[in-house]
């Protein structure tokens, strides 16, 4: 019995059988047909094919949403450091926040026999779940929680709630500029934390106090413009990222608003731009490099441990109060 005969009996191509034997991508329907033929015929692949199936490439696929992101670059730095020390090489795929590109790279990595994948995605669709369920190498999710998978993620909700509560003490009209709620972490987690922080502070938040934008300085400028037009009495603005916050500050200063005396502003990420902008930006510091290191260690454990265990890790955070906060100083509040 040969691969060609298996392919003929299963009604598929020889290449499809080869991909099946070497753990490459094959649709569920064809996979079942090939498996049934192999069971019926008792086919045993050659030792060469068996070696190919078990051969380790020492290659790890890393899928990221945006290559020029300050936070993503810190994560990739952490991943790269750990992988290099353990003798693995990194293959980096940039999707530009395109979920279809994520799916394409997941399939590409599987077909090219990487040993494992670290996926830093933004939106997990039904197609993502379907592809991941059929995946034949370990996957670690970085930056979001996904049930049933090893993952490393930030405490976005709690950090946003605490920061909103801090700002609400001296604000009567606190607003929010965030990203799409389809993004579970940066989008939904931070938005829900903002509203719950306001409620716990005795405020009655209105949906119109929050606007949606994208991960860009220019988008932050437009968000601040829209919010100030809708709420001329706005005296506080919490932004989902530092870039959005910096854009908002540039617009507000252009309108003659004094920061923080007239409007206090805060962001997330503790990026370099947050320390350069005047006044310096109050922000949430997440341990992104450490997150990347932990994700890489998780994946290597799944690959090399005798009894691998799937784990979930929620990272701590630190609120860094700077000059964009009223009565701010160098205070730093850390949470594990």
mmCIF file of C-alpha atoms in Angstrom:
data_model
loop_
_atom_site.group_PDB
_atom_site.id
_atom_site.type_symbol
_atom_site.label_atom_id
_atom_site.label_comp_id
_atom_site.label_asym_id
_atom_site.label_seq_id
_atom_site.Cartn_x
_atom_site.Cartn_y
_atom_site.Cartn_z
ATOM 1 C CA UNK A 1 0.000 0.000 0.000
ATOM 2 C CA UNK A 2 1.414 3.381 -1.050
ATOM 3 C CA UNK A 3 0.459 7.018 -0.535
ATOM 4 C CA UNK A 4 -0.853 7.093 -4.101
ATOM 5 C CA UNK A 5 -3.187 4.161 -3.362
ATOM 6 C CA UNK A 6 -4.361 5.779 -0.110
ATOM 7 C CA UNK A 7 -5.080 8.987 -2.029
ATOM 8 C CA UNK A 8 -7.078 7.091 -4.698
ATOM 9 C CA UNK A 9 -9.182 5.204 -2.141
ATOM 10 C CA UNK A 10 -9.869 8.395 -0.160
ATOM 11 C CA UNK A 11 -10.654 10.413 -3.288
ATOM 12 C CA UNK A 12 -8.021 13.053 -2.569
ATOM 13 C CA UNK A 13 -4.678 14.097 -4.023
ATOM 14 C CA UNK A 14 -1.324 12.581 -3.056
ATOM 15 C CA UNK A 15 -0.302 15.993 -1.675
ATOM 16 C CA UNK A 16 -3.324 16.007 0.637
ATOM 17 C CA UNK A 17 -2.379 12.602 2.063
ATOM 18 C CA UNK A 18 1.193 13.813 2.519
ATOM 19 C CA UNK A 19 -0.012 16.890 4.412
ATOM 20 C CA UNK A 20 -2.197 14.685 6.601
ATOM 21 C CA UNK A 21 0.705 12.383 7.472
ATOM 22 C CA UNK A 22 2.982 15.329 8.199
ATOM 23 C CA UNK A 23 0.410 17.163 10.361
ATOM 24 C CA UNK A 24 -0.271 19.856 7.795
ATOM 25 C CA UNK A 25 -3.647 21.463 7.122
ATOM 26 C CA UNK A 26 -6.341 19.215 5.681
ATOM 27 C CA UNK A 27 -10.064 19.989 5.813
ATOM 28 C CA UNK A 28 -12.065 18.029 8.360
ATOM 29 C CA UNK A 29 -13.997 16.147 5.654
ATOM 30 C CA UNK A 30 -10.855 14.965 3.820
ATOM 31 C CA UNK A 31 -9.094 14.225 7.099
ATOM 32 C CA UNK A 32 -11.878 11.809 8.091
ATOM 33 C CA UNK A 33 -11.800 10.084 4.700
ATOM 34 C CA UNK A 34 -8.028 9.581 4.847
ATOM 35 C CA UNK A 35 -8.157 8.378 8.445
ATOM 36 C CA UNK A 36 -10.902 5.853 7.582
ATOM 37 C CA UNK A 37 -8.900 4.435 4.648
ATOM 38 C CA UNK A 38 -5.749 4.113 6.756
ATOM 39 C CA UNK A 39 -7.671 2.286 9.499
ATOM 40 C CA UNK A 40 -9.340 -0.052 7.006
ATOM 41 C CA UNK A 41 -6.134 -0.910 5.137
ATOM 42 C CA UNK A 42 -3.776 -0.975 8.121
ATOM 43 C CA UNK A 43 -1.390 1.272 6.192
ATOM 44 C CA UNK A 44 1.921 2.018 7.934
ATOM 45 C CA UNK A 45 3.942 4.963 6.587
ATOM 46 C CA UNK A 46 7.615 4.466 5.855
ATOM 47 C CA UNK A 47 10.165 5.182 8.550
ATOM 48 C CA UNK A 48 11.216 8.220 6.527
ATOM 49 C CA UNK A 49 7.689 9.600 6.678
ATOM 50 C CA UNK A 50 7.480 8.823 10.381
ATOM 51 C CA UNK A 51 10.691 10.748 10.989
ATOM 52 C CA UNK A 52 9.281 13.654 9.040
ATOM 53 C CA UNK A 53 6.199 13.706 11.251
ATOM 54 C CA UNK A 54 8.178 13.778 14.473
ATOM 55 C CA UNK A 55 11.032 16.028 13.304
ATOM 56 C CA UNK A 56 11.320 19.286 15.227
ATOM 57 C CA UNK A 57 12.040 22.414 13.222
ATOM 58 C CA UNK A 58 12.936 24.606 16.233
ATOM 59 C CA UNK A 59 10.792 27.281 14.576
ATOM 60 C CA UNK A 60 8.099 29.222 16.458
ATOM 61 C CA UNK A 61 5.480 31.258 14.602
ATOM 62 C CA UNK A 62 4.519 34.548 16.262
ATOM 63 C CA UNK A 63 1.460 36.389 14.932
ATOM 64 C CA UNK A 64 1.105 40.059 15.923
ATOM 65 C CA UNK A 65 -1.561 42.661 15.054
ATOM 66 C CA UNK A 66 0.767 45.624 14.411
ATOM 67 C CA UNK A 67 4.524 45.699 14.023
ATOM 68 C CA UNK A 68 4.994 49.407 14.838
ATOM 69 C CA UNK A 69 3.174 49.227 18.181
ATOM 70 C CA UNK A 70 5.214 50.159 21.269
ATOM 71 C CA UNK A 71 3.475 47.508 23.352
ATOM 72 C CA UNK A 72 3.759 44.745 20.739
ATOM 73 C CA UNK A 73 7.462 45.434 20.224
ATOM 74 C CA UNK A 74 8.020 44.966 23.957
ATOM 75 C CA UNK A 75 6.134 41.654 23.863
ATOM 76 C CA UNK A 76 8.122 40.435 20.861
ATOM 77 C CA UNK A 77 11.340 41.446 22.612
ATOM 78 C CA UNK A 78 10.414 39.247 25.558
ATOM 79 C CA UNK A 79 9.451 36.332 23.313
ATOM 80 C CA UNK A 80 12.653 36.594 21.288
ATOM 81 C CA UNK A 81 14.880 36.649 24.376
ATOM 82 C CA UNK A 82 13.435 33.432 25.808
ATOM 83 C CA UNK A 83 13.265 31.555 22.491
ATOM 84 C CA UNK A 84 16.872 32.395 21.617
ATOM 85 C CA UNK A 85 18.112 31.118 24.972
ATOM 86 C CA UNK A 86 16.279 27.828 24.438
ATOM 87 C CA UNK A 87 17.521 27.294 20.870
ATOM 88 C CA UNK A 88 14.372 28.273 18.967
ATOM 89 C CA UNK A 89 14.027 30.693 16.060
ATOM 90 C CA UNK A 90 11.168 33.147 15.656
ATOM 91 C CA UNK A 91 9.069 33.620 12.507
ATOM 92 C CA UNK A 92 7.160 36.902 12.789
ATOM 93 C CA UNK A 93 3.869 37.582 10.982
ATOM 94 C CA UNK A 94 2.323 41.077 11.022
ATOM 95 C CA UNK A 95 -1.433 41.196 10.313
ATOM 96 C CA UNK A 96 -2.136 44.970 10.516
ATOM 97 C CA UNK A 97 -5.176 44.221 12.712
ATOM 98 C CA UNK A 98 -6.740 42.169 9.908
ATOM 99 C CA UNK A 99 -8.476 39.060 11.266
ATOM 100 C CA UNK A 100 -8.353 37.372 7.849
ATOM 101 C CA UNK A 101 -4.581 37.781 7.837
ATOM 102 C CA UNK A 102 -4.464 36.101 11.248
ATOM 103 C CA UNK A 103 -6.299 33.100 9.844
ATOM 104 C CA UNK A 104 -4.026 33.035 6.792
ATOM 105 C CA UNK A 105 -0.866 32.992 8.912
ATOM 106 C CA UNK A 106 -2.255 30.348 11.248
ATOM 107 C CA UNK A 107 -2.760 28.070 8.244
ATOM 108 C CA UNK A 108 0.597 29.026 6.719
ATOM 109 C CA UNK A 109 2.499 28.218 9.901
ATOM 110 C CA UNK A 110 0.708 24.892 10.246
ATOM 111 C CA UNK A 111 1.536 23.913 6.675
ATOM 112 C CA UNK A 112 5.183 24.864 7.160
ATOM 113 C CA UNK A 113 5.602 22.714 10.259
ATOM 114 C CA UNK A 114 6.474 25.213 12.957
ATOM 115 C CA UNK A 115 6.797 23.576 16.373
ATOM 116 C CA UNK A 116 4.352 25.982 17.995
ATOM 117 C CA UNK A 117 2.584 29.334 17.659
ATOM 118 C CA UNK A 118 2.181 32.411 19.857
ATOM 119 C CA UNK A 119 -0.903 34.318 18.722
ATOM 120 C CA UNK A 120 -1.416 37.936 19.732
ATOM 121 C CA UNK A 121 -4.773 38.659 18.111
ATOM 122 C CA UNK A 122 -7.424 41.282 18.660
ATOM 123 C CA UNK A 123 -10.689 39.570 17.668
ATOM 124 C CA UNK A 124 -11.425 35.847 17.945
ATOM 125 C CA UNK A 125 -14.154 34.901 15.484
ATOM 126 C CA UNK A 126 -15.868 31.545 14.982
ATOM 127 C CA UNK A 127 -13.395 30.878 12.167
ATOM 128 C CA UNK A 128 -10.511 31.436 14.576
ATOM 129 C CA UNK A 129 -11.979 28.922 17.017
ATOM 130 C CA UNK A 130 -12.538 26.372 14.242
ATOM 131 C CA UNK A 131 -8.957 26.684 12.978
ATOM 132 C CA UNK A 132 -7.491 26.509 16.490
ATOM 133 C CA UNK A 133 -9.514 23.398 17.380
ATOM 134 C CA UNK A 134 -7.987 21.584 14.418
ATOM 135 C CA UNK A 135 -4.476 22.823 15.131
ATOM 136 C CA UNK A 136 -1.877 20.113 15.571
ATOM 137 C CA UNK A 137 0.862 22.091 17.316
ATOM 138 C CA UNK A 138 0.655 23.928 20.660
ATOM 139 C CA UNK A 139 -0.694 27.489 20.630
ATOM 140 C CA UNK A 140 -0.325 30.146 23.332
ATOM 141 C CA UNK A 141 -2.613 33.196 23.256
ATOM 142 C CA UNK A 142 -0.896 36.463 24.194
ATOM 143 C CA UNK A 143 -2.766 39.620 25.185
ATOM 144 C CA UNK A 144 -6.220 38.080 25.561
ATOM 145 C CA UNK A 145 -7.988 35.375 27.532
ATOM 146 C CA UNK A 146 -9.339 32.458 25.504
ATOM 147 C CA UNK A 147 -10.946 29.569 27.359
ATOM 148 C CA UNK A 148 -9.284 26.211 26.810
ATOM 149 C CA UNK A 149 -5.899 27.602 25.762
ATOM 150 C CA UNK A 150 -2.726 28.588 27.534
ATOM 151 C CA UNK A 151 -2.764 32.372 27.614
ATOM 152 C CA UNK A 152 -1.051 35.421 29.081
ATOM 153 C CA UNK A 153 -3.171 38.558 29.330
ATOM 154 C CA UNK A 154 -3.449 41.927 31.075
ATOM 155 C CA UNK A 155 -5.881 42.957 33.797
ATOM 156 C CA UNK A 156 -7.457 45.566 31.512
ATOM 157 C CA UNK A 157 -10.798 45.751 33.291
ATOM 158 C CA UNK A 158 -9.456 46.287 36.812
ATOM 159 C CA UNK A 159 -6.808 48.786 35.698
ATOM 160 C CA UNK A 160 -9.394 50.854 33.823
ATOM 161 C CA UNK A 161 -11.849 50.767 36.718
ATOM 162 C CA UNK A 162 -9.237 51.906 39.216
ATOM 163 C CA UNK A 163 -7.991 54.703 36.963
ATOM 164 C CA UNK A 164 -11.568 55.895 36.330
ATOM 165 C CA UNK A 165 -12.221 55.958 40.082
ATOM 166 C CA UNK A 166 -9.058 58.007 40.668
ATOM 167 C CA UNK A 167 -10.039 60.531 38.018
ATOM 168 C CA UNK A 168 -13.664 60.696 39.141
ATOM 169 C CA UNK A 169 -12.613 62.119 42.521
ATOM 170 C CA UNK A 170 -11.838 65.493 40.915
ATOM 171 C CA UNK A 171 -13.958 65.305 37.742
ATOM 172 C CA UNK A 172 -17.625 66.122 37.258
ATOM 173 C CA UNK A 173 -17.704 65.169 33.556
ATOM 174 C CA UNK A 174 -15.289 62.319 32.853
ATOM 175 C CA UNK A 175 -15.248 60.990 29.272
ATOM 176 C CA UNK A 176 -13.657 58.046 27.491
ATOM 177 C CA UNK A 177 -11.983 57.502 24.099
ATOM 178 C CA UNK A 178 -11.565 53.819 23.256
ATOM 179 C CA UNK A 179 -11.407 51.236 20.499
ATOM 180 C CA UNK A 180 -13.945 48.749 19.147
ATOM 181 C CA UNK A 181 -15.595 46.511 21.740
ATOM 182 C CA UNK A 182 -14.984 43.575 19.386
ATOM 183 C CA UNK A 183 -11.469 43.729 20.836
ATOM 184 C CA UNK A 184 -12.139 41.865 24.076
ATOM 185 C CA UNK A 185 -9.196 43.258 26.062
ATOM 186 C CA UNK A 186 -8.275 46.788 24.976
ATOM 187 C CA UNK A 187 -11.793 47.425 23.680
ATOM 188 C CA UNK A 188 -14.423 45.828 25.883
ATOM 189 C CA UNK A 189 -12.365 45.270 29.047
ATOM 190 C CA UNK A 190 -11.199 48.863 29.368
ATOM 191 C CA UNK A 191 -14.578 50.334 28.394
ATOM 192 C CA UNK A 192 -16.481 48.246 30.963
ATOM 193 C CA UNK A 193 -13.885 49.098 33.599
ATOM 194 C CA UNK A 194 -14.368 52.798 32.872
ATOM 195 C CA UNK A 195 -18.148 52.683 33.273
ATOM 196 C CA UNK A 196 -18.003 50.513 36.393
ATOM 197 C CA UNK A 197 -15.405 52.842 37.905
ATOM 198 C CA UNK A 198 -17.723 55.791 37.357
ATOM 199 C CA UNK A 199 -20.675 53.949 38.903
ATOM 200 C CA UNK A 200 -18.661 52.975 41.972
ATOM 201 C CA UNK A 201 -17.686 56.637 42.359
ATOM 202 C CA UNK A 202 -21.304 57.735 42.458
ATOM 203 C CA UNK A 203 -21.404 59.097 38.900
ATOM 204 C CA UNK A 204 -24.200 58.367 36.440
ATOM 205 C CA UNK A 205 -22.338 57.633 33.188
ATOM 206 C CA UNK A 206 -24.037 58.198 29.862
ATOM 207 C CA UNK A 207 -23.140 56.241 26.725
ATOM 208 C CA UNK A 208 -22.564 59.519 24.883
ATOM 209 C CA UNK A 209 -19.560 60.129 27.133
ATOM 210 C CA UNK A 210 -17.618 57.410 25.303
ATOM 211 C CA UNK A 211 -16.492 57.508 21.671
ATOM 212 C CA UNK A 212 -14.776 54.889 19.538
ATOM 213 C CA UNK A 213 -11.547 55.479 17.646
ATOM 214 C CA UNK A 214 -8.488 53.546 16.436
ATOM 215 C CA UNK A 215 -4.923 53.093 17.692
ATOM 216 C CA UNK A 216 -3.592 56.378 16.286
ATOM 217 C CA UNK A 217 -2.661 59.873 17.491
ATOM 218 C CA UNK A 218 -4.816 61.421 14.757
ATOM 219 C CA UNK A 219 -7.812 59.395 15.891
ATOM 220 C CA UNK A 220 -7.280 60.624 19.441
ATOM 221 C CA UNK A 221 -7.414 64.221 18.207
ATOM 222 C CA UNK A 222 -10.732 63.572 16.458
ATOM 223 C CA UNK A 223 -12.134 61.780 19.532
ATOM 224 C CA UNK A 224 -11.271 64.736 21.774
ATOM 225 C CA UNK A 225 -12.885 67.104 19.286
ATOM 226 C CA UNK A 226 -16.119 65.072 19.208
ATOM 227 C CA UNK A 227 -16.267 64.708 22.999
ATOM 228 C CA UNK A 228 -15.584 68.375 23.692
ATOM 229 C CA UNK A 229 -18.286 69.388 21.217
ATOM 230 C CA UNK A 230 -20.794 67.042 22.864
ATOM 231 C CA UNK A 231 -19.655 67.847 26.417
ATOM 232 C CA UNK A 232 -18.266 71.387 26.677
ATOM 233 C CA UNK A 233 -17.917 70.865 30.448
ATOM 234 C CA UNK A 234 -15.642 67.821 30.027
ATOM 235 C CA UNK A 235 -12.956 68.032 32.718
ATOM 236 C CA UNK A 236 -11.418 64.557 32.434
ATOM 237 C CA UNK A 237 -10.588 62.166 29.594
ATOM 238 C CA UNK A 238 -9.490 58.548 29.947
ATOM 239 C CA UNK A 239 -8.074 57.052 26.729
ATOM 240 C CA UNK A 240 -7.640 53.365 25.858
ATOM 241 C CA UNK A 241 -4.015 53.854 24.725
ATOM 242 C CA UNK A 242 -1.227 56.387 25.162
ATOM 243 C CA UNK A 243 -1.292 57.254 21.442
ATOM 244 C CA UNK A 244 -4.984 58.144 21.651
ATOM 245 C CA UNK A 245 -4.312 60.186 24.810
ATOM 246 C CA UNK A 246 -1.429 62.094 23.199
ATOM 247 C CA UNK A 247 -3.627 62.947 20.210
ATOM 248 C CA UNK A 248 -6.347 64.151 22.571
ATOM 249 C CA UNK A 249 -3.877 66.320 24.487
ATOM 250 C CA UNK A 250 -2.593 67.915 21.277
ATOM 251 C CA UNK A 251 -6.123 68.837 20.235
ATOM 252 C CA UNK A 252 -7.164 70.103 23.666
ATOM 253 C CA UNK A 253 -4.063 72.276 24.022
ATOM 254 C CA UNK A 254 -4.777 73.662 20.550
ATOM 255 C CA UNK A 255 -8.201 74.709 21.846
ATOM 256 C CA UNK A 256 -6.620 76.612 24.724
ATOM 257 C CA UNK A 257 -7.412 73.963 27.351
ATOM 258 C CA UNK A 258 -4.936 73.705 30.213
ATOM 259 C CA UNK A 259 -3.899 70.180 31.161
ATOM 260 C CA UNK A 260 -4.534 69.169 33.899
ATOM 261 C CA UNK A 261 -6.114 72.344 35.322
ATOM 262 C CA UNK A 262 -9.035 72.409 32.868
ATOM 263 C CA UNK A 263 -8.994 68.764 31.737
ATOM 264 C CA UNK A 264 -6.970 65.908 33.157
ATOM 265 C CA UNK A 265 -5.961 63.141 30.755
ATOM 266 C CA UNK A 266 -4.748 59.555 31.231
ATOM 267 C CA UNK A 267 -3.876 56.617 28.970
ATOM 268 C CA UNK A 268 -2.682 53.010 28.928
ATOM 269 C CA UNK A 269 0.691 51.562 27.965
ATOM 270 C CA UNK A 270 3.389 53.689 29.624
ATOM 271 C CA UNK A 271 5.066 54.215 26.253
ATOM 272 C CA UNK A 272 7.997 56.506 25.556
ATOM 273 C CA UNK A 273 5.716 59.153 24.077
ATOM 274 C CA UNK A 274 3.862 59.338 27.414
ATOM 275 C CA UNK A 275 7.078 60.484 29.092
ATOM 276 C CA UNK A 276 7.979 62.975 26.342
ATOM 277 C CA UNK A 277 4.667 64.792 25.844
ATOM 278 C CA UNK A 278 4.139 67.967 27.886
ATOM 279 C CA UNK A 279 2.705 67.673 30.398
ATOM 280 C CA UNK A 280 3.881 64.089 30.984
ATOM 281 C CA UNK A 281 1.016 61.623 30.671
ATOM 282 C CA UNK A 282 -0.506 59.677 33.553
ATOM 283 C CA UNK A 283 -0.812 56.086 32.354
ATOM 284 C CA UNK A 284 -1.113 52.402 33.227
ATOM 285 C CA UNK A 285 2.094 50.401 33.021
ATOM 286 C CA UNK A 286 1.531 46.822 31.882
ATOM 287 C CA UNK A 287 4.427 44.374 31.955
ATOM 288 C CA UNK A 288 4.463 43.687 28.241
ATOM 289 C CA UNK A 289 8.025 42.389 27.921
ATOM 290 C CA UNK A 290 7.465 40.038 30.860
ATOM 291 C CA UNK A 291 4.193 38.937 29.225
ATOM 292 C CA UNK A 292 6.100 37.959 26.087
ATOM 293 C CA UNK A 293 8.680 36.078 28.146
ATOM 294 C CA UNK A 294 5.966 34.173 30.018
ATOM 295 C CA UNK A 295 4.145 33.280 26.786
ATOM 296 C CA UNK A 296 7.378 31.899 25.308
ATOM 297 C CA UNK A 297 8.070 29.862 28.457
ATOM 298 C CA UNK A 298 4.520 28.487 28.389
ATOM 299 C CA UNK A 299 4.933 27.374 24.789
ATOM 300 C CA UNK A 300 8.310 25.745 25.401
ATOM 301 C CA UNK A 301 6.825 23.881 28.390
ATOM 302 C CA UNK A 302 4.046 22.582 26.135
ATOM 303 C CA UNK A 303 6.671 21.434 23.629
ATOM 304 C CA UNK A 304 9.237 19.945 25.970
ATOM 305 C CA UNK A 305 7.626 19.052 29.310
ATOM 306 C CA UNK A 306 7.022 15.385 30.006
ATOM 307 C CA UNK A 307 3.526 16.159 31.271
ATOM 308 C CA UNK A 308 2.610 19.550 29.745
ATOM 309 C CA UNK A 309 -0.035 21.583 31.544
ATOM 310 C CA UNK A 310 -2.161 24.299 29.962
ATOM 311 C CA UNK A 311 -2.007 27.472 32.058
ATOM 312 C CA UNK A 312 -3.605 30.917 32.244
ATOM 313 C CA UNK A 313 -1.714 33.948 33.567
ATOM 314 C CA UNK A 314 -3.249 37.346 34.318
ATOM 315 C CA UNK A 315 -0.496 39.945 34.652
ATOM 316 C CA UNK A 316 -0.354 42.741 37.212
ATOM 317 C CA UNK A 317 -0.229 46.447 36.427
ATOM 318 C CA UNK A 318 1.027 49.730 37.826
ATOM 319 C CA UNK A 319 -0.654 53.162 37.668
ATOM 320 C CA UNK A 320 1.959 55.843 37.054
ATOM 321 C CA UNK A 321 0.676 59.304 37.997
ATOM 322 C CA UNK A 322 2.342 62.157 36.112
ATOM 323 C CA UNK A 323 1.663 65.817 35.345
ATOM 324 C CA UNK A 324 -1.490 65.304 33.247
ATOM 325 C CA UNK A 325 -3.211 64.349 36.509
ATOM 326 C CA UNK A 326 -4.395 66.974 38.989
ATOM 327 C CA UNK A 327 -2.262 66.840 42.150
ATOM 328 C CA UNK A 328 -0.017 64.332 40.376
ATOM 329 C CA UNK A 329 3.519 63.566 41.343
ATOM 330 C CA UNK A 330 5.758 60.553 40.895
ATOM 331 C CA UNK A 331 3.346 58.248 42.663
ATOM 332 C CA UNK A 332 3.237 54.697 41.353
ATOM 333 C CA UNK A 333 0.567 52.243 42.461
ATOM 334 C CA UNK A 334 1.335 48.608 41.707
ATOM 335 C CA UNK A 335 -1.053 45.647 41.567
ATOM 336 C CA UNK A 336 -0.170 42.003 41.229
#
